[in-house]
Short mmCIF file of N, CA and C in Angstrom, two decimals:
data_model
loop_
_atom_site.label_atom_id
_atom_site.label_comp_id
_atom_site.label_asym_id
_atom_site.label_seq_id
_atom_site.Cartn_x
_atom_site.Cartn_y
_atom_site.Cartn_z
N MET A 1 -10.57 -0.94 -8.55
CA MET A 1 -10.92 -1.49 -6.76
C MET A 1 -11.93 -2.14 -7.35
N THR A 2 -12.07 -2.89 -6.39
CA THR A 2 -13.03 -4.02 -5.62
C THR A 2 -13.99 -3.82 -4.32
N GLY A 3 -15.13 -3.98 -4.19
CA GLY A 3 -15.92 -3.82 -2.99
C GLY A 3 -14.63 -4.27 -2.21
N THR A 4 -14.46 -5.51 -2.34
CA THR A 4 -13.61 -6.86 -1.44
C THR A 4 -12.36 -6.12 -0.71
N SER A 5 -11.82 -5.33 -1.71
CA SER A 5 -10.61 -4.80 -1.17
C SER A 5 -10.97 -3.45 -0.12
N LEU A 6 -12.00 -2.75 -1.03
CA LEU A 6 -12.17 -1.72 0.91
C LEU A 6 -12.94 -2.50 2.06
N GLY A 7 -13.33 -3.43 1.69
CA GLY A 7 -13.88 -4.06 2.93
C GLY A 7 -12.80 -4.59 3.40
N ASN A 8 -11.48 -5.48 2.98
CA ASN A 8 -10.29 -5.73 3.34
C ASN A 8 -9.44 -4.60 4.52
N VAL A 9 -9.48 -3.48 3.37
CA VAL A 9 -8.89 -2.59 4.36
C VAL A 9 -9.01 -2.22 5.21
N LYS A 10 -10.56 -1.93 5.41
CA LYS A 10 -11.07 -1.42 6.46
C LYS A 10 -11.01 -2.65 7.90
N LEU A 11 -11.02 -3.75 7.16
CA LEU A 11 -10.94 -4.48 8.66
C LEU A 11 -9.96 -4.63 8.92
N ILE A 12 -9.07 -4.55 7.75
CA ILE A 12 -7.29 -4.46 8.51
C ILE A 12 -7.15 -3.11 9.61
N LEU A 13 -7.84 -2.35 9.08
CA LEU A 13 -7.19 -0.66 9.44
C LEU A 13 -7.87 -0.70 11.35
N GLY A 14 -8.96 -2.12 11.29
CA GLY A 14 -9.82 -1.82 12.18
C GLY A 14 -11.19 -0.66 12.35
N THR A 15 -11.16 -0.30 10.98
CA THR A 15 -12.60 0.80 10.64
C THR A 15 -13.15 -0.37 10.64
N ASP A 16 -14.81 0.36 10.83
CA ASP A 16 -16.15 -0.19 11.42
C ASP A 16 -16.50 -0.36 9.52
N ILE A 17 -16.94 -1.55 9.46
CA ILE A 17 -17.07 -1.47 8.15
C ILE A 17 -18.08 -0.70 7.66
N SER A 18 -19.21 -0.70 7.85
CA SER A 18 -20.41 0.55 8.14
C SER A 18 -20.34 1.79 8.24
N ASP A 19 -19.28 2.05 8.78
CA ASP A 19 -19.02 3.61 8.78
C ASP A 19 -18.31 4.14 6.96
N THR A 20 -18.86 4.69 6.18
CA THR A 20 -18.48 4.82 5.16
C THR A 20 -17.56 6.72 4.94
N GLU A 21 -17.20 7.03 6.10
CA GLU A 21 -16.86 8.39 6.61
C GLU A 21 -15.39 8.55 5.64
N LYS A 22 -14.55 7.63 6.03
CA LYS A 22 -13.45 7.66 5.16
C LYS A 22 -13.29 6.67 3.77
N ASP A 23 -14.41 6.22 3.61
CA ASP A 23 -14.07 5.60 2.32
C ASP A 23 -13.79 5.99 1.23
N GLY A 24 -13.79 7.13 0.49
CA GLY A 24 -13.55 7.69 -0.21
C GLY A 24 -11.86 8.46 -0.08
N LEU A 25 -11.45 8.33 0.81
CA LEU A 25 -9.70 8.07 1.02
C LEU A 25 -9.09 7.13 1.16
N ILE A 26 -9.78 5.96 1.66
CA ILE A 26 -9.19 5.21 1.36
C ILE A 26 -9.07 4.15 0.23
N ASN A 27 -10.65 4.25 -0.58
CA ASN A 27 -10.45 4.08 -2.49
C ASN A 27 -9.22 4.55 -2.93
N LEU A 28 -9.15 5.78 -2.62
CA LEU A 28 -7.64 6.60 -2.91
C LEU A 28 -6.33 5.84 -2.89
N TYR A 29 -6.50 5.46 -1.92
CA TYR A 29 -5.32 4.20 -0.87
C TYR A 29 -5.19 3.66 -2.48
N ILE A 30 -6.34 2.98 -2.40
CA ILE A 30 -6.80 1.39 -2.96
C ILE A 30 -6.05 1.71 -4.36
N THR A 31 -6.72 2.64 -5.05
CA THR A 31 -6.49 3.06 -6.55
C THR A 31 -5.00 3.03 -6.58
N ARG A 32 -4.58 4.02 -6.23
CA ARG A 32 -3.58 4.55 -6.25
C ARG A 32 -1.79 3.35 -5.96
N ALA A 33 -2.44 2.29 -5.06
CA ALA A 33 -1.78 0.93 -4.50
C ALA A 33 -1.61 -0.08 -6.33
N GLU A 34 -2.80 0.29 -6.17
CA GLU A 34 -3.53 -0.91 -7.69
C GLU A 34 -2.49 -0.58 -8.75
N ASN A 35 -2.57 0.54 -9.16
CA ASN A 35 -1.59 1.46 -10.49
C ASN A 35 -0.18 1.28 -10.69
N PHE A 36 -0.02 1.14 -8.82
CA PHE A 36 1.38 1.49 -8.39
C PHE A 36 2.17 -0.15 -8.29
N VAL A 37 1.31 -1.44 -8.04
CA VAL A 37 1.35 -2.58 -8.28
C VAL A 37 1.53 -2.73 -9.69
N LYS A 38 0.36 -2.79 -10.73
CA LYS A 38 0.34 -2.55 -12.04
C LYS A 38 1.53 -2.28 -12.91
N GLU A 39 1.50 -0.86 -12.97
CA GLU A 39 2.66 -0.17 -12.97
C GLU A 39 4.29 -0.88 -12.90
N TYR A 40 4.44 -1.69 -11.75
CA TYR A 40 5.84 -1.87 -11.24
C TYR A 40 5.76 -3.54 -11.72
N CYS A 41 4.77 -3.92 -11.89
CA CYS A 41 4.85 -5.37 -11.91
C CYS A 41 4.93 -5.40 -13.78
N ASN A 42 4.35 -4.35 -14.48
CA ASN A 42 4.57 -4.59 -15.93
C ASN A 42 3.15 -5.53 -16.43
N GLN A 43 2.13 -5.53 -15.62
CA GLN A 43 0.89 -6.02 -15.96
C GLN A 43 -0.53 -5.36 -16.24
N SER A 44 -1.35 -5.81 -17.29
CA SER A 44 -2.30 -4.67 -17.22
C SER A 44 -3.19 -5.38 -16.20
N GLU A 45 -3.77 -6.32 -15.65
CA GLU A 45 -4.71 -6.82 -14.70
C GLU A 45 -4.30 -7.57 -13.43
N LEU A 46 -4.62 -7.46 -12.58
CA LEU A 46 -4.07 -7.64 -10.63
C LEU A 46 -4.76 -9.18 -10.60
N ASN A 47 -4.03 -10.33 -10.55
CA ASN A 47 -4.41 -11.48 -9.60
C ASN A 47 -4.62 -11.42 -8.21
N HIS A 48 -5.03 -12.40 -8.06
CA HIS A 48 -5.35 -12.14 -6.22
C HIS A 48 -4.17 -11.78 -5.36
N SER A 49 -3.32 -12.47 -5.70
CA SER A 49 -1.53 -12.30 -5.47
C SER A 49 -1.21 -10.79 -5.02
N MET A 50 -1.34 -10.06 -6.38
CA MET A 50 -1.34 -8.78 -6.62
C MET A 50 -2.25 -7.70 -5.74
N ILE A 51 -3.60 -8.27 -5.26
CA ILE A 51 -4.57 -7.53 -5.40
C ILE A 51 -4.10 -7.31 -3.56
N GLU A 52 -3.92 -8.52 -2.90
CA GLU A 52 -3.76 -8.27 -1.77
C GLU A 52 -2.53 -7.68 -1.68
N ILE A 53 -1.42 -7.72 -2.23
CA ILE A 53 -0.04 -7.02 -2.36
C ILE A 53 -0.28 -5.20 -2.18
N ALA A 54 -1.59 -4.78 -3.12
CA ALA A 54 -2.27 -3.60 -3.21
C ALA A 54 -2.69 -2.74 -2.11
N GLU A 55 -3.80 -4.11 -1.26
CA GLU A 55 -3.95 -3.62 -0.31
C GLU A 55 -3.38 -3.61 0.67
N ASP A 56 -1.74 -4.42 1.17
CA ASP A 56 -1.21 -3.78 1.82
C ASP A 56 -0.60 -2.62 1.84
N ILE A 57 0.00 -1.91 0.39
CA ILE A 57 0.65 -1.14 0.60
C ILE A 57 -0.61 0.12 0.75
N ALA A 58 -1.58 0.46 0.17
CA ALA A 58 -3.06 1.18 0.45
C ALA A 58 -2.49 1.03 1.98
N ILE A 59 -2.92 0.03 3.11
CA ILE A 59 -3.06 0.12 4.55
C ILE A 59 -1.44 0.86 4.96
N PHE A 60 -0.69 0.74 4.51
CA PHE A 60 0.78 1.29 4.71
C PHE A 60 0.74 2.58 4.86
N ASN A 61 0.17 2.91 2.92
CA ASN A 61 0.44 4.58 2.88
C ASN A 61 -1.02 5.27 4.10
N TYR A 62 -1.78 4.65 4.45
CA TYR A 62 -2.90 5.30 4.94
C TYR A 62 -2.35 4.97 6.29
N ARG A 63 -1.74 4.56 7.43
CA ARG A 63 -1.47 4.81 8.70
C ARG A 63 -0.45 5.82 8.27
N ASN A 64 0.30 5.73 7.16
CA ASN A 64 1.72 6.70 7.27
C ASN A 64 1.33 8.08 6.54
N LYS A 65 0.25 8.39 6.16
CA LYS A 65 -0.58 9.90 5.72
C LYS A 65 0.18 10.32 7.03
N GLY A 66 0.80 11.57 6.38
CA GLY A 66 1.27 12.90 7.22
C GLY A 66 2.87 12.51 7.70
N VAL A 67 3.52 11.56 7.91
CA VAL A 67 4.65 11.27 7.94
C VAL A 67 5.89 11.11 6.58
N GLU A 68 5.03 11.09 5.43
CA GLU A 68 5.70 10.92 4.58
C GLU A 68 7.29 10.96 4.27
N ASN A 69 7.60 12.50 4.53
CA ASN A 69 8.70 12.95 4.81
C ASN A 69 9.90 12.83 6.15
N ILE A 70 9.21 12.60 6.74
CA ILE A 70 9.93 12.45 8.07
C ILE A 70 11.14 11.31 8.26
N LYS A 71 12.30 11.42 8.56
CA LYS A 71 13.04 10.23 8.68
C LYS A 71 13.41 9.90 10.02
N ALA A 72 13.60 11.29 10.74
CA ALA A 72 13.98 10.98 12.78
C ALA A 72 13.06 12.34 12.88
N GLU A 73 12.62 11.32 14.04
CA GLU A 73 12.00 12.64 14.87
C GLU A 73 11.99 12.42 16.27
N SER A 74 13.11 13.74 17.35
CA SER A 74 13.19 13.31 18.53
C SER A 74 12.45 14.49 19.35
N LYS A 75 11.93 13.59 20.56
CA LYS A 75 11.66 14.81 21.77
C LYS A 75 11.60 14.16 22.91
N GLY A 76 12.29 15.35 22.90
CA GLY A 76 13.23 14.93 24.66
C GLY A 76 14.14 13.60 24.42
N ARG A 77 13.35 12.51 25.43
CA ARG A 77 14.17 11.31 25.58
C ARG A 77 13.29 10.18 24.39
N LEU A 78 12.20 10.56 23.35
CA LEU A 78 11.56 9.85 23.06
C LEU A 78 12.00 10.09 21.38
N SER A 79 12.34 9.21 20.52
CA SER A 79 12.56 9.47 19.08
C SER A 79 12.12 8.75 18.46
N ASP A 80 11.44 9.17 17.34
CA ASP A 80 11.34 8.29 16.19
C ASP A 80 11.79 8.19 14.51
N THR A 81 12.18 6.98 14.24
CA THR A 81 13.03 7.25 13.03
C THR A 81 11.30 6.03 12.06
N TYR A 82 11.21 6.70 10.76
CA TYR A 82 10.40 6.48 9.93
C TYR A 82 10.79 5.73 8.59
N ARG A 83 10.27 4.73 7.73
CA ARG A 83 10.77 4.01 6.80
C ARG A 83 10.63 5.24 5.59
N GLU A 84 11.80 5.25 4.53
CA GLU A 84 11.68 5.69 3.05
C GLU A 84 10.98 4.35 2.30
N GLY A 85 9.87 4.74 1.85
CA GLY A 85 9.20 4.08 0.47
C GLY A 85 8.46 2.58 1.30
N LEU A 86 8.09 1.71 0.68
CA LEU A 86 7.98 0.62 0.87
C LEU A 86 8.46 -0.81 1.65
N PRO A 87 8.32 -1.11 2.99
CA PRO A 87 9.06 -2.38 3.31
C PRO A 87 9.40 -3.39 2.31
N PRO A 88 11.01 -3.98 2.81
CA PRO A 88 11.31 -4.94 1.31
C PRO A 88 10.03 -6.11 1.78
N GLU A 89 9.65 -6.29 2.37
CA GLU A 89 8.90 -7.35 2.26
C GLU A 89 7.91 -7.39 1.36
N ILE A 90 7.63 -6.00 0.95
CA ILE A 90 6.27 -5.76 -0.21
C ILE A 90 7.05 -5.70 -0.92
N TYR A 91 8.48 -5.34 -1.37
CA TYR A 91 9.18 -5.71 -2.71
C TYR A 91 9.16 -6.93 -3.17
N LYS A 92 9.26 -7.48 -2.28
CA LYS A 92 9.81 -8.84 -2.47
C LYS A 92 9.00 -9.78 -3.22
N ARG A 93 7.65 -9.52 -2.78
CA ARG A 93 6.21 -10.15 -3.05
C ARG A 93 5.90 -9.23 -4.44
N LEU A 94 6.43 -8.44 -4.05
CA LEU A 94 5.96 -7.68 -5.98
C LEU A 94 6.86 -8.06 -6.96
N ASN A 95 8.32 -8.40 -6.85
CA ASN A 95 8.97 -8.96 -7.53
C ASN A 95 8.96 -10.40 -8.03
N GLU A 96 7.96 -10.84 -6.99
CA GLU A 96 7.61 -12.59 -7.27
C GLU A 96 6.72 -12.58 -8.50
N ASN A 97 5.99 -11.21 -8.78
CA ASN A 97 4.49 -11.16 -9.32
C ASN A 97 5.01 -10.03 -10.87
N ARG A 98 6.33 -10.10 -10.82
CA ARG A 98 7.16 -8.93 -12.21
C ARG A 98 7.36 -9.54 -13.35
N ARG A 99 6.84 -8.91 -14.43
CA ARG A 99 7.40 -9.58 -15.65
C ARG A 99 8.13 -8.74 -16.64
N LEU A 100 8.88 -9.24 -16.81
CA LEU A 100 9.92 -8.74 -17.66
C LEU A 100 9.42 -7.66 -18.85
N ARG A 101 9.99 -6.57 -19.23
CA ARG A 101 9.38 -5.87 -20.14
C ARG A 101 10.72 -5.95 -21.37
N PHE A 102 10.46 -5.70 -22.81
CA PHE A 102 11.09 -6.11 -23.73
C PHE A 102 10.85 -5.06 -24.24
N LYS A 103 11.91 -4.06 -24.84
CA LYS A 103 11.77 -3.46 -26.12
C LYS A 103 12.29 -3.46 -27.12
#
């Protein structure tokens, strides 16, 4: 995790950079996203592109906290449908950085 990632994520989320109240939670999302990217891409270190992907995953997961298991919800005439997993655009970017693992 880098301080730059925390700053970038907070900036995109629209959170005041100087507000440290949610830093622990945001850092947790960043760390988990970085670990996911490393594992998915079979890499031990993140390059610049992969750091950006990890930031996007952290933002996606942060914004969707609390609705992880909801597929569809209706209230009267309003209905919401939520994604399962990460968006395809993120997987496309991950696959560009993925290394094959030989056993």
